[in-house]
Tab-separated table of C-alpha atoms in Angstrom:
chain	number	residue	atom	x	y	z
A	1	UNK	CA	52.457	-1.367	88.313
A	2	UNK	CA	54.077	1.271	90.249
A	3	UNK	CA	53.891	-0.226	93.878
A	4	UNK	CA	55.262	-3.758	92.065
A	5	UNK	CA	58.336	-1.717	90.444
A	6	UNK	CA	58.852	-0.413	94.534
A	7	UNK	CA	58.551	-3.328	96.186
A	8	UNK	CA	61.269	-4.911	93.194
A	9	UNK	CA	63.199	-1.821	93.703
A	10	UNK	CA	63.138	-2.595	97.567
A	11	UNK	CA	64.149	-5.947	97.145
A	12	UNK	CA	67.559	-5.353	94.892
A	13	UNK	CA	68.246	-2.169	97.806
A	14	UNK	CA	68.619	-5.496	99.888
A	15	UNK	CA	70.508	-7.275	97.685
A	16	UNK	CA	72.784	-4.596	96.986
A	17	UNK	CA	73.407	-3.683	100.899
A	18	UNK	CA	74.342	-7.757	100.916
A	19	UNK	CA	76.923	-7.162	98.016
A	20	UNK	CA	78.524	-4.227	99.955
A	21	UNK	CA	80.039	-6.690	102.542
A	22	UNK	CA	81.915	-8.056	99.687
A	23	UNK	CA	85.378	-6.324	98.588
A	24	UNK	CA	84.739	-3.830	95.378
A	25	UNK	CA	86.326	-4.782	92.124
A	26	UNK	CA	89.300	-3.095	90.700
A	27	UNK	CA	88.549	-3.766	87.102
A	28	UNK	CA	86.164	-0.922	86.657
A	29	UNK	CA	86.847	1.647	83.538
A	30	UNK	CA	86.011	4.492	85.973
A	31	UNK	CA	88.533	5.817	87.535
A	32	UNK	CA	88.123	6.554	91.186
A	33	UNK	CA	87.646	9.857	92.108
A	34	UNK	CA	90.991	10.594	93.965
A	35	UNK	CA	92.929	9.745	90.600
A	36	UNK	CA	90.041	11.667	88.078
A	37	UNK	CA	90.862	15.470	87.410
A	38	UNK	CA	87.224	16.432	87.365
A	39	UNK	CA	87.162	16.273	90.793
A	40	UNK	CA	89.800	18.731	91.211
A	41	UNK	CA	88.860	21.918	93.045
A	42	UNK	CA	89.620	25.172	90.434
A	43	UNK	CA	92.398	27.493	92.012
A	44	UNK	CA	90.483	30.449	91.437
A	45	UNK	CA	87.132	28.754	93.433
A	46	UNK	CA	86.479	31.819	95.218
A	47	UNK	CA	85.428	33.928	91.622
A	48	UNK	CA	82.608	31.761	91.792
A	49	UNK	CA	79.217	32.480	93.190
A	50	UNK	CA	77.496	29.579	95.569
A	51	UNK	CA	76.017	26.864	93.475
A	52	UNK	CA	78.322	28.013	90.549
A	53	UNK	CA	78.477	25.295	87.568
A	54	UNK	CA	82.243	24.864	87.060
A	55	UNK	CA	82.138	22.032	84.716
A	56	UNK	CA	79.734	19.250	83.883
A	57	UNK	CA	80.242	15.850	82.024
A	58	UNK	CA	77.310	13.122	80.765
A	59	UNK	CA	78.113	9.997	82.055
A	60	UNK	CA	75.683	6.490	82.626
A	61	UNK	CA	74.638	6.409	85.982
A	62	UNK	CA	73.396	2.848	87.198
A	63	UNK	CA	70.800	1.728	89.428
A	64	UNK	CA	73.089	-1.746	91.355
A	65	UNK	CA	74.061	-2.980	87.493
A	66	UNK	CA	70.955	-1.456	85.362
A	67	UNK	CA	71.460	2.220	83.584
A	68	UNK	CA	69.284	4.473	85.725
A	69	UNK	CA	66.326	5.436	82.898
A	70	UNK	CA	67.516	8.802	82.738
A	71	UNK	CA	69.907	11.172	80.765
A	72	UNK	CA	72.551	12.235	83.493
A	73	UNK	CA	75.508	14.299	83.789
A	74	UNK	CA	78.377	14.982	86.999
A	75	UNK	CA	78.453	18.613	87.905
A	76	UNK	CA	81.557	20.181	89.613
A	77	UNK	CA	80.147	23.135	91.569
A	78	UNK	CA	80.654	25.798	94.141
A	79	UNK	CA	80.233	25.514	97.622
A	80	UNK	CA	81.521	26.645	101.066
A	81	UNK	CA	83.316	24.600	103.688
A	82	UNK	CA	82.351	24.858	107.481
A	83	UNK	CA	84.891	27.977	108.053
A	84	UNK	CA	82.783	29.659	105.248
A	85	UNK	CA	85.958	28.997	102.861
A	86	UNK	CA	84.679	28.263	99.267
A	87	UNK	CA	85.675	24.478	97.797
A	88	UNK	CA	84.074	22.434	95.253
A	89	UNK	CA	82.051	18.780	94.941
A	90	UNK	CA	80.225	17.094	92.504
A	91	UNK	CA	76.653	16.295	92.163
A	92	UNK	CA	75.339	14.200	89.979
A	93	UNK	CA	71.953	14.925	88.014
A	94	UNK	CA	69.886	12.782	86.649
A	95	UNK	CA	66.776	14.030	84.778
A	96	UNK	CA	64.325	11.003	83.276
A	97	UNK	CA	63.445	9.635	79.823
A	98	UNK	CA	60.083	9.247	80.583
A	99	UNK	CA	57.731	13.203	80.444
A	100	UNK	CA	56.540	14.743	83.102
A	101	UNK	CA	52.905	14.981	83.080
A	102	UNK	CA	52.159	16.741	85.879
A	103	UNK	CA	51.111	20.344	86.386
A	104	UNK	CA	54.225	23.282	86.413
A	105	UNK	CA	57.923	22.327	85.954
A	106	UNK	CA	59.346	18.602	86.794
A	107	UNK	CA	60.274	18.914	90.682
A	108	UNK	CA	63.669	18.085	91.646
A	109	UNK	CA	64.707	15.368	94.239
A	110	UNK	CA	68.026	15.803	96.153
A	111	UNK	CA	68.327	12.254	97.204
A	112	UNK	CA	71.388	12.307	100.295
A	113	UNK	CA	72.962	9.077	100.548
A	114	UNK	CA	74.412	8.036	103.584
A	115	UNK	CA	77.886	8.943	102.221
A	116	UNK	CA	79.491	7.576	105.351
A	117	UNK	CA	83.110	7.703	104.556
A	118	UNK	CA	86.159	9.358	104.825
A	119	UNK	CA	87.725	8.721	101.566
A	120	UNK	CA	85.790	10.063	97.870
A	121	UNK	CA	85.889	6.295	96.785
A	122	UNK	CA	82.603	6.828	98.940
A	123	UNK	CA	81.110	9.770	97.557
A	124	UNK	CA	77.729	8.756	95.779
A	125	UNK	CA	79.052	10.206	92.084
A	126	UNK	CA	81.390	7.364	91.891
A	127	UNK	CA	78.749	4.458	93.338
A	128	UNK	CA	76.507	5.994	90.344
A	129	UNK	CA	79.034	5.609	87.644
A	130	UNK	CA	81.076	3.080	88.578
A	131	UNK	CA	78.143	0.695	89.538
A	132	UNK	CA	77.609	-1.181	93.204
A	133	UNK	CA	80.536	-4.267	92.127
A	134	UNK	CA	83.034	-1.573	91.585
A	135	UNK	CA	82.418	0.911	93.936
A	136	UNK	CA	84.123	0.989	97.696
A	137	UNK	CA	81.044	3.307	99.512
A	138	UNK	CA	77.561	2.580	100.929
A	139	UNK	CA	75.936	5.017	98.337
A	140	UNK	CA	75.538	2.388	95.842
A	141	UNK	CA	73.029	0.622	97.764
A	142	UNK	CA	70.363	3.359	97.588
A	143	UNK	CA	70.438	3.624	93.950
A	144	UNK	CA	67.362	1.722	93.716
A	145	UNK	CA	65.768	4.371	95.009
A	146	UNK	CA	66.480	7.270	93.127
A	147	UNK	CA	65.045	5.071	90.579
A	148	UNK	CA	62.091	4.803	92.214
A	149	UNK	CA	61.733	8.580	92.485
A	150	UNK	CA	62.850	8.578	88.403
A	151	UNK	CA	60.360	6.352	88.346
A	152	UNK	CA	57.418	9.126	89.083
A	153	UNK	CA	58.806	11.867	86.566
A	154	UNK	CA	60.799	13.655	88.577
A	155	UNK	CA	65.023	14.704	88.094
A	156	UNK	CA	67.359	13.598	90.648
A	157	UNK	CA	70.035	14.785	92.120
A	158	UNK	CA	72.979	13.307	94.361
A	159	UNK	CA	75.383	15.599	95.918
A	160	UNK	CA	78.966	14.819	97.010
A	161	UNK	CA	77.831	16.286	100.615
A	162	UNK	CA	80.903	15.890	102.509
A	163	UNK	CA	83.149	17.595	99.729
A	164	UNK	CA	86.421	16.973	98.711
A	165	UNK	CA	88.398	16.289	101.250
A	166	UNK	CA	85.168	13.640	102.863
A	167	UNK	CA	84.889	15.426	106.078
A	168	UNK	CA	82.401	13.486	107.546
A	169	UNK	CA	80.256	15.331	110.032
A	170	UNK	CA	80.967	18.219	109.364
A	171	UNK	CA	77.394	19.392	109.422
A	172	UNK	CA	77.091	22.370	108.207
A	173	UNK	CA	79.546	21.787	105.397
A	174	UNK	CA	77.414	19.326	104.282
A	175	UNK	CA	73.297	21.125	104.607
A	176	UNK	CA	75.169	23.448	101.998
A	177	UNK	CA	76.735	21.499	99.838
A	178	UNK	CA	73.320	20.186	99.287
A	179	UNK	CA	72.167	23.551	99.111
A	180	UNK	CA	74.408	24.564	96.414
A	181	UNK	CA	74.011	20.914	94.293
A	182	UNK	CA	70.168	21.970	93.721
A	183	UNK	CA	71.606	25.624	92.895
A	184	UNK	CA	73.449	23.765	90.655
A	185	UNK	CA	71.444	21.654	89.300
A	186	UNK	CA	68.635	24.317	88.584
A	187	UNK	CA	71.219	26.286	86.472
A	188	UNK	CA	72.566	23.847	84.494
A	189	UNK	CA	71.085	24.610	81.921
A	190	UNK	CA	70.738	21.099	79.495
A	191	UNK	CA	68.612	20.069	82.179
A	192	UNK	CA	65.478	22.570	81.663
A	193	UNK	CA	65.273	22.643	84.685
A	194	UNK	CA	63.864	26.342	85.929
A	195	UNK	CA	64.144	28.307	88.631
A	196	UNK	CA	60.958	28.227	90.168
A	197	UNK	CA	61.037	24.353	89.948
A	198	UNK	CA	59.823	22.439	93.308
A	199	UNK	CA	62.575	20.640	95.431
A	200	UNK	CA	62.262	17.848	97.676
A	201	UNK	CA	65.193	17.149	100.208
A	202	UNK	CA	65.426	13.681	101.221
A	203	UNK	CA	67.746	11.569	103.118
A	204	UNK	CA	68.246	8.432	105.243
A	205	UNK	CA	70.435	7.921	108.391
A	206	UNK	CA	73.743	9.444	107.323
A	207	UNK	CA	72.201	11.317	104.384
A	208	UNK	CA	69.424	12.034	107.202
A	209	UNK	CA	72.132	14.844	108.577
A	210	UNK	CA	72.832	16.737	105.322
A	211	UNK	CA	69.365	16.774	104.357
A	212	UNK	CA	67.947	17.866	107.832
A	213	UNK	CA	71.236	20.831	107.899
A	214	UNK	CA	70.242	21.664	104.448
A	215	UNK	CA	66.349	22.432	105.210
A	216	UNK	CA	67.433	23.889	108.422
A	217	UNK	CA	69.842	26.216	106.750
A	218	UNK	CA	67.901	26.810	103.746
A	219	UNK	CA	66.037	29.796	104.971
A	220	UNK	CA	69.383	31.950	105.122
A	221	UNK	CA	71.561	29.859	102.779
A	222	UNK	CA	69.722	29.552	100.002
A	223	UNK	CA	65.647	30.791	100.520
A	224	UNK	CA	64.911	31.535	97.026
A	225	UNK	CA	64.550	27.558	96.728
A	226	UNK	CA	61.316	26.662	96.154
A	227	UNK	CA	61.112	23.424	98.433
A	228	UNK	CA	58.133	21.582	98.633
A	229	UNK	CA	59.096	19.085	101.355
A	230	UNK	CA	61.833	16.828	103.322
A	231	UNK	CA	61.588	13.390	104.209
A	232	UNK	CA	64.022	12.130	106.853
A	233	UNK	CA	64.299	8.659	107.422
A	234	UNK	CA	66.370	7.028	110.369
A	235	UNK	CA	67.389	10.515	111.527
A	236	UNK	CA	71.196	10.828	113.484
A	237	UNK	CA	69.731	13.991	115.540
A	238	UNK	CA	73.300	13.915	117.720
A	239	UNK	CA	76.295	12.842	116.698
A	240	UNK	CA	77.571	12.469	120.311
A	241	UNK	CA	74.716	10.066	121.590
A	242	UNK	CA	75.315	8.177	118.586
A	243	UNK	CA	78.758	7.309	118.668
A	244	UNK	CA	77.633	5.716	122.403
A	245	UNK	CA	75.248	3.558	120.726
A	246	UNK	CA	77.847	2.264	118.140
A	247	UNK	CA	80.914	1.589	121.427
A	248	UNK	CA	81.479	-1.498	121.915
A	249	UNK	CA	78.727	-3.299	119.089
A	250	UNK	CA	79.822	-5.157	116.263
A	251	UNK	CA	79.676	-1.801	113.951
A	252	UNK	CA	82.489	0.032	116.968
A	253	UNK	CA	84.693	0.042	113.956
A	254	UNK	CA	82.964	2.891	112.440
A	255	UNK	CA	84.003	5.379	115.126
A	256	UNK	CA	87.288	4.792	114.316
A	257	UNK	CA	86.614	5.446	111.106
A	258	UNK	CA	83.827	8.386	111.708
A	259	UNK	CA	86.288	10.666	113.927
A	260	UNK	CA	88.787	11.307	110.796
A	261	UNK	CA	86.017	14.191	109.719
A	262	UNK	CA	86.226	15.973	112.611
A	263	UNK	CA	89.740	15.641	112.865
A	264	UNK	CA	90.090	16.537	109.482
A	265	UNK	CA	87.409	19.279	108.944
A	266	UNK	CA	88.185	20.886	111.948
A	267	UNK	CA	91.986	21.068	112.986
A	268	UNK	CA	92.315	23.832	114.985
A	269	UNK	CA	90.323	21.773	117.612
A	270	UNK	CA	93.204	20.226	118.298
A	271	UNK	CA	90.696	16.773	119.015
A	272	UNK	CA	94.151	14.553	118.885
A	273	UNK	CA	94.537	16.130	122.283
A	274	UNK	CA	91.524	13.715	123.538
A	275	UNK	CA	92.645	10.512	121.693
A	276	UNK	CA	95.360	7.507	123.026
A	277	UNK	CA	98.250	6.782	121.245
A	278	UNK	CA	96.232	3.409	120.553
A	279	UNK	CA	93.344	5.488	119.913
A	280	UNK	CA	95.262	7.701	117.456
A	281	UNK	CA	96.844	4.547	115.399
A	282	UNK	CA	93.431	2.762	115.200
A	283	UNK	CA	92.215	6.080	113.514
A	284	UNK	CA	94.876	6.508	111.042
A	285	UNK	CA	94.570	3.218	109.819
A	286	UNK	CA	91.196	3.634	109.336
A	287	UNK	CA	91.795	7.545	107.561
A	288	UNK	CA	90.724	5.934	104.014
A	289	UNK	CA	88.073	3.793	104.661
A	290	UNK	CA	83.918	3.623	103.701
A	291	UNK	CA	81.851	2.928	106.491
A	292	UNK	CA	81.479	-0.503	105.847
A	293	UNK	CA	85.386	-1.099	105.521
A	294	UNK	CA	86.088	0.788	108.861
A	295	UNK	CA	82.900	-1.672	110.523
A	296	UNK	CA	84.971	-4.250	109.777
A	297	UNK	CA	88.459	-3.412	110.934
A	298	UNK	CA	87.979	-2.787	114.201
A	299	UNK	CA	84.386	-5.257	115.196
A	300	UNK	CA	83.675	-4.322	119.019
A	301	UNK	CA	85.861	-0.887	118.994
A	302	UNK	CA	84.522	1.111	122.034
A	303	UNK	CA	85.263	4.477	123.232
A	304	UNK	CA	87.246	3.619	125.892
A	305	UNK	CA	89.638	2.045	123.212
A	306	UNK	CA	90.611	5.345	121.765
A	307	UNK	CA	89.977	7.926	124.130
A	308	UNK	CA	93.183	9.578	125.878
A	309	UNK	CA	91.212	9.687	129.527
A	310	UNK	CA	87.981	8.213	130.316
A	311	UNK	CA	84.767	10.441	128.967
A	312	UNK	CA	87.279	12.490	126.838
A	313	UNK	CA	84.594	13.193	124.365
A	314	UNK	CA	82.455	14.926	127.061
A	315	UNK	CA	85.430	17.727	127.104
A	316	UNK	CA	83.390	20.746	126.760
A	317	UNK	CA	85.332	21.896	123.704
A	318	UNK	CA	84.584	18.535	121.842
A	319	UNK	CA	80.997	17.730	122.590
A	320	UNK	CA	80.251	21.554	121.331
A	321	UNK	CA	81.800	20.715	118.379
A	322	UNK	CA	79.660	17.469	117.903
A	323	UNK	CA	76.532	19.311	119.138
A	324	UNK	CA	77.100	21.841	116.637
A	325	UNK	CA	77.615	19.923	113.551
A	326	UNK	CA	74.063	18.199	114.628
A	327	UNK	CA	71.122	18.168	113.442
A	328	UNK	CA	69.418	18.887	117.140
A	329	UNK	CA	72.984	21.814	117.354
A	330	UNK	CA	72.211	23.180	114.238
A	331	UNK	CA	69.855	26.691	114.342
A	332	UNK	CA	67.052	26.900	111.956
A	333	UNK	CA	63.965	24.623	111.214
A	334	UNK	CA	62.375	23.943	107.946
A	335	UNK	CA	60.125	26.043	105.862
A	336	UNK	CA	58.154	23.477	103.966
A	337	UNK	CA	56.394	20.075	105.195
A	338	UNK	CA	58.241	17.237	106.723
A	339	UNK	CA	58.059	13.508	106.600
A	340	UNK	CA	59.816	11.705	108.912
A	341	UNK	CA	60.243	7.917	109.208
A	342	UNK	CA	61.999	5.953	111.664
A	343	UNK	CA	62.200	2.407	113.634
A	344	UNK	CA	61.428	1.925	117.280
A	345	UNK	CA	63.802	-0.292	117.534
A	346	UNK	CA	66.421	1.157	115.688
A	347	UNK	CA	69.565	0.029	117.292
A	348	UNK	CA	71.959	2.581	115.508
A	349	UNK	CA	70.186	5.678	115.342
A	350	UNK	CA	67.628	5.741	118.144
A	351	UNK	CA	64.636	6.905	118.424
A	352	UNK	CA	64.572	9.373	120.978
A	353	UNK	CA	66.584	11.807	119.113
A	354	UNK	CA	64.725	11.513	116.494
A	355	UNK	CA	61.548	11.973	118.438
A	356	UNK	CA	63.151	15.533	120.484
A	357	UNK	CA	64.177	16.662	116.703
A	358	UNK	CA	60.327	16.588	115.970
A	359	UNK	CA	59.268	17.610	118.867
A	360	UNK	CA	61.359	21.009	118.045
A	361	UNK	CA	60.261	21.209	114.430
A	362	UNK	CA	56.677	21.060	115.765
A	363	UNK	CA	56.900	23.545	118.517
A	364	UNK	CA	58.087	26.093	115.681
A	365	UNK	CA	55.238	25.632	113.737
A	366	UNK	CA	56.722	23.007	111.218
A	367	UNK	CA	54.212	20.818	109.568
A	368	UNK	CA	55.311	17.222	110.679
A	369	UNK	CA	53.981	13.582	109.345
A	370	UNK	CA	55.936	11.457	111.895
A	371	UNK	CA	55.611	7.637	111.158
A	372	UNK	CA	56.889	4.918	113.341
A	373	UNK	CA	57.447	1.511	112.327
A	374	UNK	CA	57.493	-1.298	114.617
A	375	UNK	CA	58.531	-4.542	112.411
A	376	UNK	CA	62.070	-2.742	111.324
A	377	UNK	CA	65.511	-2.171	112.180
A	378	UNK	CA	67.895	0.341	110.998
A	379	UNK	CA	68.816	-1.164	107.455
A	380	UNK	CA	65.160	-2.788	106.641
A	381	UNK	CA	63.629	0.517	107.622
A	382	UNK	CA	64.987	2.340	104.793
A	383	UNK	CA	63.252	0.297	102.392
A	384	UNK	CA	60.446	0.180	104.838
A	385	UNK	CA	59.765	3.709	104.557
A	386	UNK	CA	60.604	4.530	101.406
A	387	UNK	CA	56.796	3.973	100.031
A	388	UNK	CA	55.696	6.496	102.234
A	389	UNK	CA	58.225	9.197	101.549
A	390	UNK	CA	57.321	8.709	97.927
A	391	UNK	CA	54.223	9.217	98.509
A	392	UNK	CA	54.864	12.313	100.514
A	393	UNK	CA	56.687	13.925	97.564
A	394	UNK	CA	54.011	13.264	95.647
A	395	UNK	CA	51.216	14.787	97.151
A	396	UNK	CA	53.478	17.772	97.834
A	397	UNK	CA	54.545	18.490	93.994
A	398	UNK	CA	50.675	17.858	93.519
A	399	UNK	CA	49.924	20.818	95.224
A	400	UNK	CA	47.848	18.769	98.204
A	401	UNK	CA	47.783	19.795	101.805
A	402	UNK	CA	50.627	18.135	103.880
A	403	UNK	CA	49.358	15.796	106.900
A	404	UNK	CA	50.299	16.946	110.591
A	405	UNK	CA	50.678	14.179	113.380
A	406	UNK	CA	52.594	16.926	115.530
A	407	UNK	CA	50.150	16.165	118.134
A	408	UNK	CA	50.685	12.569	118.248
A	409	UNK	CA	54.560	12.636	118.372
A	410	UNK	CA	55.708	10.304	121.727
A	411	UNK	CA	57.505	11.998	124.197
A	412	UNK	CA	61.582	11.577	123.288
């Protein structure tokens, strides 16, 4: 019954991903988290310790068009920006209906969407309430699998990663925002959720970066987590490399779209230095827009459309920047068991990065179950893999020994 309710699961992920090419509706109830005061960051933020609960609401969160089978609340919370500055998100937790039969306290999923916007009509708390018809991000699409992790008995939660101004890559804004929604999650306290209670970090292609920042932060961010594992699927492991395999392809537009979080998160990089007045236009038209929106204003956008002067993004100054908000940039390596799925062929987020980014968590002694599919893409492989990661988190909240194919990793 289980593997049926995934592979029906799977199937609506696809049908949702198909409804996201189609404009949102405006006649949702929710309001949209730019015009809801809930969202609003507290002017005295900085009394708050990380992972602070600042306020909390129940809301219905939906799986595509279906309440999730869970009782679930937003939490505004505490976090720090990429200067170390303190700000504020939302994560939204969802705990099941169903008991948890298992041994010790329910575990605790943080499930990273790819958030993949630069506006908080993207942010996953708004796909969740306002459902996948109403809702302008990409978030909405992975629903179906939170449900599938609801599905085994254990909570959920969905952090606002990118924070609230959507500064997208900004890595290490986002590995502890994530950080600081389990913090949050584990004290609020109508959740029962307890301290010691095992955490799994997981997180595909754009939600790939958080969650591989979070566990690579975690040991000096937040190590009195107790997480059990982290499965990466489709991992980004540079942003630079990246944004060369998007120039020039039918999803170019999203660079336009992608370069307003740097811009944004990091201004006294003065990055408008490196753009075209073409460049710079393209970019501001695209300052409000989800992923998919920004794909499709600008089909075929390459590099050299935007750039002041040609390799302007290899500027030392800038490609430190993009190194260091990346996953492969980003000091640290996890402390607990890692699953990681991707596509050979995966034409948006390679494999080879993915491979090196192994090949380091390996080399420091990090237990790694690295799984390669050959029949897959980038979209199909996230429903692909999904089985498997579930069944990763499983055997880790059971308390069974993780499975290392370190040695067996391909050369990057």
């Amino acid at each position: 019954m289980q593997r049926i309710s995934i592979v029906l699961l799977a199937l609506a992920t696809l049908v949702a991903t198909a409804l996201l090419a189609v404009p949102a509706g405006t006649a949702s109830a929710v309001p949209a988290p730019g015009n809801d005061p809930f969202y609003d960051v507290p002017a005295n933020i900085a009394s708050y310790p990380d992972g602070a609960v600042i306020a909390s609401r129940r809301i219905t969160a939906y799986a595509y068009l279906v309440p999730m089978p869970a009782t679930s609340w937003q939490i505004l919370y505490r976090t720090n920006d990429s200067h170390g500055d303190p700000t504020a998100t939302v994560v939204t937790l969802m705990v099941p209906t169903i008991p948890w039969k298992g041994a010790g306290p329910r575990p605790l999923v943080s499930y990273q969407t790819a958030e993949d916007g630069v506006s908080q009509d993207c942010a996953p708390s708004f796909g969740l309430r306002a459902g996948v018809v109403f809702s302008g991000g990409s978030a909405a699409a992975e629903t179906g699998l939170m449900a599938a992790a609801l599905a085994e008995g254990w909570a959920v939660t969905v952090p606002d990663y990118e924070g609230p101004d959507s500064e997208f890559l900004a890595g290490r804004l986002e590995g502890q925002a994530v950080l600081d929604g389990v913090r949050a999650s584990l004290a609020f306290a109508p959740a029962g959720l307890p301290a010691s209670t095992p955490v799994g970090l997981w997180g595909y292609s754009g939600g790939s970066i958080a969650s591989s920042i979070a566990a690579q932060l975690q040991t000096d961010y937040a190590p009195a987590l107790n997480v059990q594992g982290v499965a990466l699927g489709g991992l980004v492991g540079d942003i630079r490399s990246t944004i060369d395999d998007f120039s020039g392809t039918a999803f170019g537009g999203a660079i336009a779209m992608g370069v307003n979080g740097p811009l944004r998160a990091f201004p006294e990089a003065g990055l408008g230095r490196y753009l075209s007045a073409s460049g710079k236009k393209k970019i501001a038209a695209a300052a409000n827009d989800c992923i998919a929106e920004g794909v499709l204003r600008y089909p075929g956008l390459s590099l050299a459309d935007i750039e002041a002067f040609p390799n302007a993004l290899d500027t030392p100054a800038v490609a430190d920047l993009l190194r260091s908000n990346s996953p492969l940039g980003t000091a640290g390596t996890p402390t607990a068991p890692v699953y990681d799925y991707h596509a050979i062929h995966d034409e948006l987020a390679p494999i080879n990065r993915d491979r090196e980014m192994m090949h380091r968590y390996c080399d420091a002694g990090v237990t790694v179950q690295h799984v390669e599919h050959a029949l897959a893409e980038h979209i199909s492989e996230a429903v692909t893999g999904a089985s498997g990661a579930l069944a990763f988190f499983s055997a880790r909240f059971a308390g069974k020994p993780a499975v290392n194919t370190c040695a067996s990793v391909p050369a990057d």
